[in-house]
Amino acid sequence: METIIGIAAGILTSVSMVPQLIKVLKEKEVENLSPLMVGILLTGVSMWVVYGVMLGDLPIIVSNAFSVFVNATLLMCYFLFRPNT
């Protein structure tokens, strides 16, 4: 049961930023996106990947590696789509 809960939690937290990424990609607008929040989240999930590697825990590695991809893409979109001010 613990494994099922852990996998479900990993999936839900991993996909939590996907709707934001889809919105940004569709609208090409990042005015209301906090790059600091995305950067902090990216740092945190990157550390989870390292932790998962240290433990040899594939569910931790996979779910957080996906989060790294989503958040890194979102941060790149911020710099691509931000207004030139």
mmCIF file with all atom_site columns, C-alpha atoms in Angstrom:
data_model
loop_
_atom_site.group_PDB
_atom_site.id
_atom_site.type_symbol
_atom_site.label_atom_id
_atom_site.label_alt_id
_atom_site.label_comp_id
_atom_site.label_asym_id
_atom_site.label_entity_id
_atom_site.label_seq_id
_atom_site.pdbx_PDB_ins_code
_atom_site.Cartn_x
_atom_site.Cartn_y
_atom_site.Cartn_z
_atom_site.occupancy
_atom_site.B_iso_or_equiv
_atom_site.pdbx_formal_charge
_atom_site.auth_seq_id
_atom_site.auth_comp_id
_atom_site.auth_asym_id
_atom_site.auth_atom_id
_atom_site.pdbx_PDB_model_num
ATOM 1  C CA . MET A 1 1  ? 0.000  0.000  0.000   1.00 0.00 ? 1  MET A CA 1
ATOM 2  C CA . GLU A 1 2  ? 2.861  2.399  0.786   1.00 0.00 ? 2  GLU A CA 1
ATOM 3  C CA . THR A 1 3  ? 4.300  1.886  -2.691  1.00 0.00 ? 3  THR A CA 1
ATOM 4  C CA . ILE A 1 4  ? 0.963  2.661  -4.359  1.00 0.00 ? 4  ILE A CA 1
ATOM 5  C CA . ILE A 1 5  ? 0.559  5.855  -2.331  1.00 0.00 ? 5  ILE A CA 1
ATOM 6  C CA . GLY A 1 6  ? 4.150  6.862  -3.108  1.00 0.00 ? 6  GLY A CA 1
ATOM 7  C CA . ILE A 1 7  ? 3.725  6.280  -6.835  1.00 0.00 ? 7  ILE A CA 1
ATOM 8  C CA . ALA A 1 8  ? 0.392  8.150  -6.880  1.00 0.00 ? 8  ALA A CA 1
ATOM 9  C CA . ALA A 1 9  ? 1.950  11.075 -5.000  1.00 0.00 ? 9  ALA A CA 1
ATOM 10 C CA . GLY A 1 10 ? 4.893  11.120 -7.409  1.00 0.00 ? 10 GLY A CA 1
ATOM 11 C CA . ILE A 1 11 ? 2.610  11.162 -10.444 1.00 0.00 ? 11 ILE A CA 1
ATOM 12 C CA . LEU A 1 12 ? 0.374  13.919 -9.075  1.00 0.00 ? 12 LEU A CA 1
ATOM 13 C CA . THR A 1 13 ? 3.211  16.187 -8.015  1.00 0.00 ? 13 THR A CA 1
ATOM 14 C CA . SER A 1 14 ? 5.086  15.541 -11.258 1.00 0.00 ? 14 SER A CA 1
ATOM 15 C CA . VAL A 1 15 ? 2.195  16.618 -13.461 1.00 0.00 ? 15 VAL A CA 1
ATOM 16 C CA . SER A 1 16 ? 1.127  19.549 -11.272 1.00 0.00 ? 16 SER A CA 1
ATOM 17 C CA . MET A 1 17 ? 2.948  22.156 -13.395 1.00 0.00 ? 17 MET A CA 1
ATOM 18 C CA . VAL A 1 18 ? 1.944  20.675 -16.766 1.00 0.00 ? 18 VAL A CA 1
ATOM 19 C CA . PRO A 1 19 ? -1.263 22.771 -17.029 1.00 0.00 ? 19 PRO A CA 1
ATOM 20 C CA . GLN A 1 20 ? 0.799  25.930 -16.420 1.00 0.00 ? 20 GLN A CA 1
ATOM 21 C CA . LEU A 1 21 ? 3.309  24.890 -19.072 1.00 0.00 ? 21 LEU A CA 1
ATOM 22 C CA . ILE A 1 22 ? 0.531  24.191 -21.591 1.00 0.00 ? 22 ILE A CA 1
ATOM 23 C CA . LYS A 1 23 ? -1.033 27.596 -20.874 1.00 0.00 ? 23 LYS A CA 1
ATOM 24 C CA . VAL A 1 24 ? 2.298  29.400 -21.332 1.00 0.00 ? 24 VAL A CA 1
ATOM 25 C CA . LEU A 1 25 ? 3.057  27.536 -24.564 1.00 0.00 ? 25 LEU A CA 1
ATOM 26 C CA . LYS A 1 26 ? -0.409 28.284 -25.987 1.00 0.00 ? 26 LYS A CA 1
ATOM 27 C CA . GLU A 1 27 ? -0.532 31.947 -24.991 1.00 0.00 ? 27 GLU A CA 1
ATOM 28 C CA . LYS A 1 28 ? 3.206  32.741 -25.167 1.00 0.00 ? 28 LYS A CA 1
ATOM 29 C CA . GLU A 1 29 ? 2.614  35.013 -22.177 1.00 0.00 ? 29 GLU A CA 1
ATOM 30 C CA . VAL A 1 30 ? 4.456  34.797 -18.845 1.00 0.00 ? 30 VAL A CA 1
ATOM 31 C CA . GLU A 1 31 ? 3.523  38.050 -17.126 1.00 0.00 ? 31 GLU A CA 1
ATOM 32 C CA . ASN A 1 32 ? 1.920  36.270 -14.151 1.00 0.00 ? 32 ASN A CA 1
ATOM 33 C CA . LEU A 1 33 ? 4.579  33.561 -13.858 1.00 0.00 ? 33 LEU A CA 1
ATOM 34 C CA . SER A 1 34 ? 7.088  33.874 -11.020 1.00 0.00 ? 34 SER A CA 1
ATOM 35 C CA . PRO A 1 35 ? 10.545 32.826 -12.259 1.00 0.00 ? 35 PRO A CA 1
ATOM 36 C CA . LEU A 1 36 ? 11.754 32.712 -8.654  1.00 0.00 ? 36 LEU A CA 1
ATOM 37 C CA . MET A 1 37 ? 9.070  30.167 -7.734  1.00 0.00 ? 37 MET A CA 1
ATOM 38 C CA . VAL A 1 38 ? 9.857  28.038 -10.787 1.00 0.00 ? 38 VAL A CA 1
ATOM 39 C CA . GLY A 1 39 ? 13.599 28.282 -10.074 1.00 0.00 ? 39 GLY A CA 1
ATOM 40 C CA . ILE A 1 40 ? 13.163 27.221 -6.457  1.00 0.00 ? 40 ILE A CA 1
ATOM 41 C CA . LEU A 1 41 ? 10.914 24.334 -7.501  1.00 0.00 ? 41 LEU A CA 1
ATOM 42 C CA . LEU A 1 42 ? 13.418 23.316 -10.188 1.00 0.00 ? 42 LEU A CA 1
ATOM 43 C CA . THR A 1 43 ? 16.214 23.283 -7.607  1.00 0.00 ? 43 THR A CA 1
ATOM 44 C CA . GLY A 1 44 ? 14.113 21.207 -5.206  1.00 0.00 ? 44 GLY A CA 1
ATOM 45 C CA . VAL A 1 45 ? 13.088 18.563 -7.732  1.00 0.00 ? 45 VAL A CA 1
ATOM 46 C CA . SER A 1 46 ? 16.673 18.387 -9.022  1.00 0.00 ? 46 SER A CA 1
ATOM 47 C CA . MET A 1 47 ? 17.785 17.597 -5.487  1.00 0.00 ? 47 MET A CA 1
ATOM 48 C CA . TRP A 1 48 ? 15.079 14.900 -5.295  1.00 0.00 ? 48 TRP A CA 1
ATOM 49 C CA . VAL A 1 49 ? 16.573 13.309 -8.426  1.00 0.00 ? 49 VAL A CA 1
ATOM 50 C CA . VAL A 1 50 ? 20.014 13.256 -6.795  1.00 0.00 ? 50 VAL A CA 1
ATOM 51 C CA . TYR A 1 51 ? 18.480 11.800 -3.621  1.00 0.00 ? 51 TYR A CA 1
ATOM 52 C CA . GLY A 1 52 ? 16.675 9.140  -5.657  1.00 0.00 ? 52 GLY A CA 1
ATOM 53 C CA . VAL A 1 53 ? 19.913 8.217  -7.424  1.00 0.00 ? 53 VAL A CA 1
ATOM 54 C CA . MET A 1 54 ? 21.703 7.952  -4.071  1.00 0.00 ? 54 MET A CA 1
ATOM 55 C CA . LEU A 1 55 ? 18.984 5.590  -2.820  1.00 0.00 ? 55 LEU A CA 1
ATOM 56 C CA . GLY A 1 56 ? 18.611 3.758  -6.115  1.00 0.00 ? 56 GLY A CA 1
ATOM 57 C CA . ASP A 1 57 ? 14.870 4.516  -5.963  1.00 0.00 ? 57 ASP A CA 1
ATOM 58 C CA . LEU A 1 58 ? 13.535 4.523  -9.527  1.00 0.00 ? 58 LEU A CA 1
ATOM 59 C CA . PRO A 1 59 ? 10.072 6.012  -8.764  1.00 0.00 ? 59 PRO A CA 1
ATOM 60 C CA . ILE A 1 60 ? 11.703 9.017  -7.052  1.00 0.00 ? 60 ILE A CA 1
ATOM 61 C CA . ILE A 1 61 ? 14.148 9.429  -9.926  1.00 0.00 ? 61 ILE A CA 1
ATOM 62 C CA . VAL A 1 62 ? 11.572 9.150  -12.723 1.00 0.00 ? 62 VAL A CA 1
ATOM 63 C CA . SER A 1 63 ? 8.857  11.330 -11.199 1.00 0.00 ? 63 SER A CA 1
ATOM 64 C CA . ASN A 1 64 ? 11.263 14.095 -10.266 1.00 0.00 ? 64 ASN A CA 1
ATOM 65 C CA . ALA A 1 65 ? 13.230 13.906 -13.524 1.00 0.00 ? 65 ALA A CA 1
ATOM 66 C CA . PHE A 1 66 ? 9.929  14.560 -15.309 1.00 0.00 ? 66 PHE A CA 1
ATOM 67 C CA . SER A 1 67 ? 9.361  17.527 -12.982 1.00 0.00 ? 67 SER A CA 1
ATOM 68 C CA . VAL A 1 68 ? 12.855 18.824 -13.791 1.00 0.00 ? 68 VAL A CA 1
ATOM 69 C CA . PHE A 1 69 ? 12.000 18.684 -17.499 1.00 0.00 ? 69 PHE A CA 1
ATOM 70 C CA . VAL A 1 70 ? 8.652  20.472 -17.058 1.00 0.00 ? 70 VAL A CA 1
ATOM 71 C CA . ASN A 1 71 ? 10.022 23.183 -14.775 1.00 0.00 ? 71 ASN A CA 1
ATOM 72 C CA . ALA A 1 72 ? 13.181 23.749 -16.835 1.00 0.00 ? 72 ALA A CA 1
ATOM 73 C CA . THR A 1 73 ? 10.990 24.141 -19.923 1.00 0.00 ? 73 THR A CA 1
ATOM 74 C CA . LEU A 1 74 ? 8.734  26.555 -18.051 1.00 0.00 ? 74 LEU A CA 1
ATOM 75 C CA . LEU A 1 75 ? 11.722 28.621 -16.923 1.00 0.00 ? 75 LEU A CA 1
ATOM 76 C CA . MET A 1 76 ? 13.087 28.728 -20.484 1.00 0.00 ? 76 MET A CA 1
ATOM 77 C CA . CYS A 1 77 ? 9.655  29.885 -21.673 1.00 0.00 ? 77 CYS A CA 1
ATOM 78 C CA . TYR A 1 78 ? 9.776  32.677 -19.118 1.00 0.00 ? 78 TYR A CA 1
ATOM 79 C CA . PHE A 1 79 ? 12.986 34.035 -20.634 1.00 0.00 ? 79 PHE A CA 1
ATOM 80 C CA . LEU A 1 80 ? 11.764 33.512 -24.213 1.00 0.00 ? 80 LEU A CA 1
ATOM 81 C CA . PHE A 1 81 ? 8.316  35.089 -23.797 1.00 0.00 ? 81 PHE A CA 1
ATOM 82 C CA . ARG A 1 82 ? 8.865  37.809 -21.198 1.00 0.00 ? 82 ARG A CA 1
ATOM 83 C CA . PRO A 1 83 ? 8.246  41.348 -22.403 1.00 0.00 ? 83 PRO A CA 1
ATOM 84 C CA . ASN A 1 84 ? 11.375 43.272 -23.378 1.00 0.00 ? 84 ASN A CA 1
ATOM 85 C CA . THR A 1 85 ? 11.481 45.958 -20.710 1.00 0.00 ? 85 THR A CA 1
#
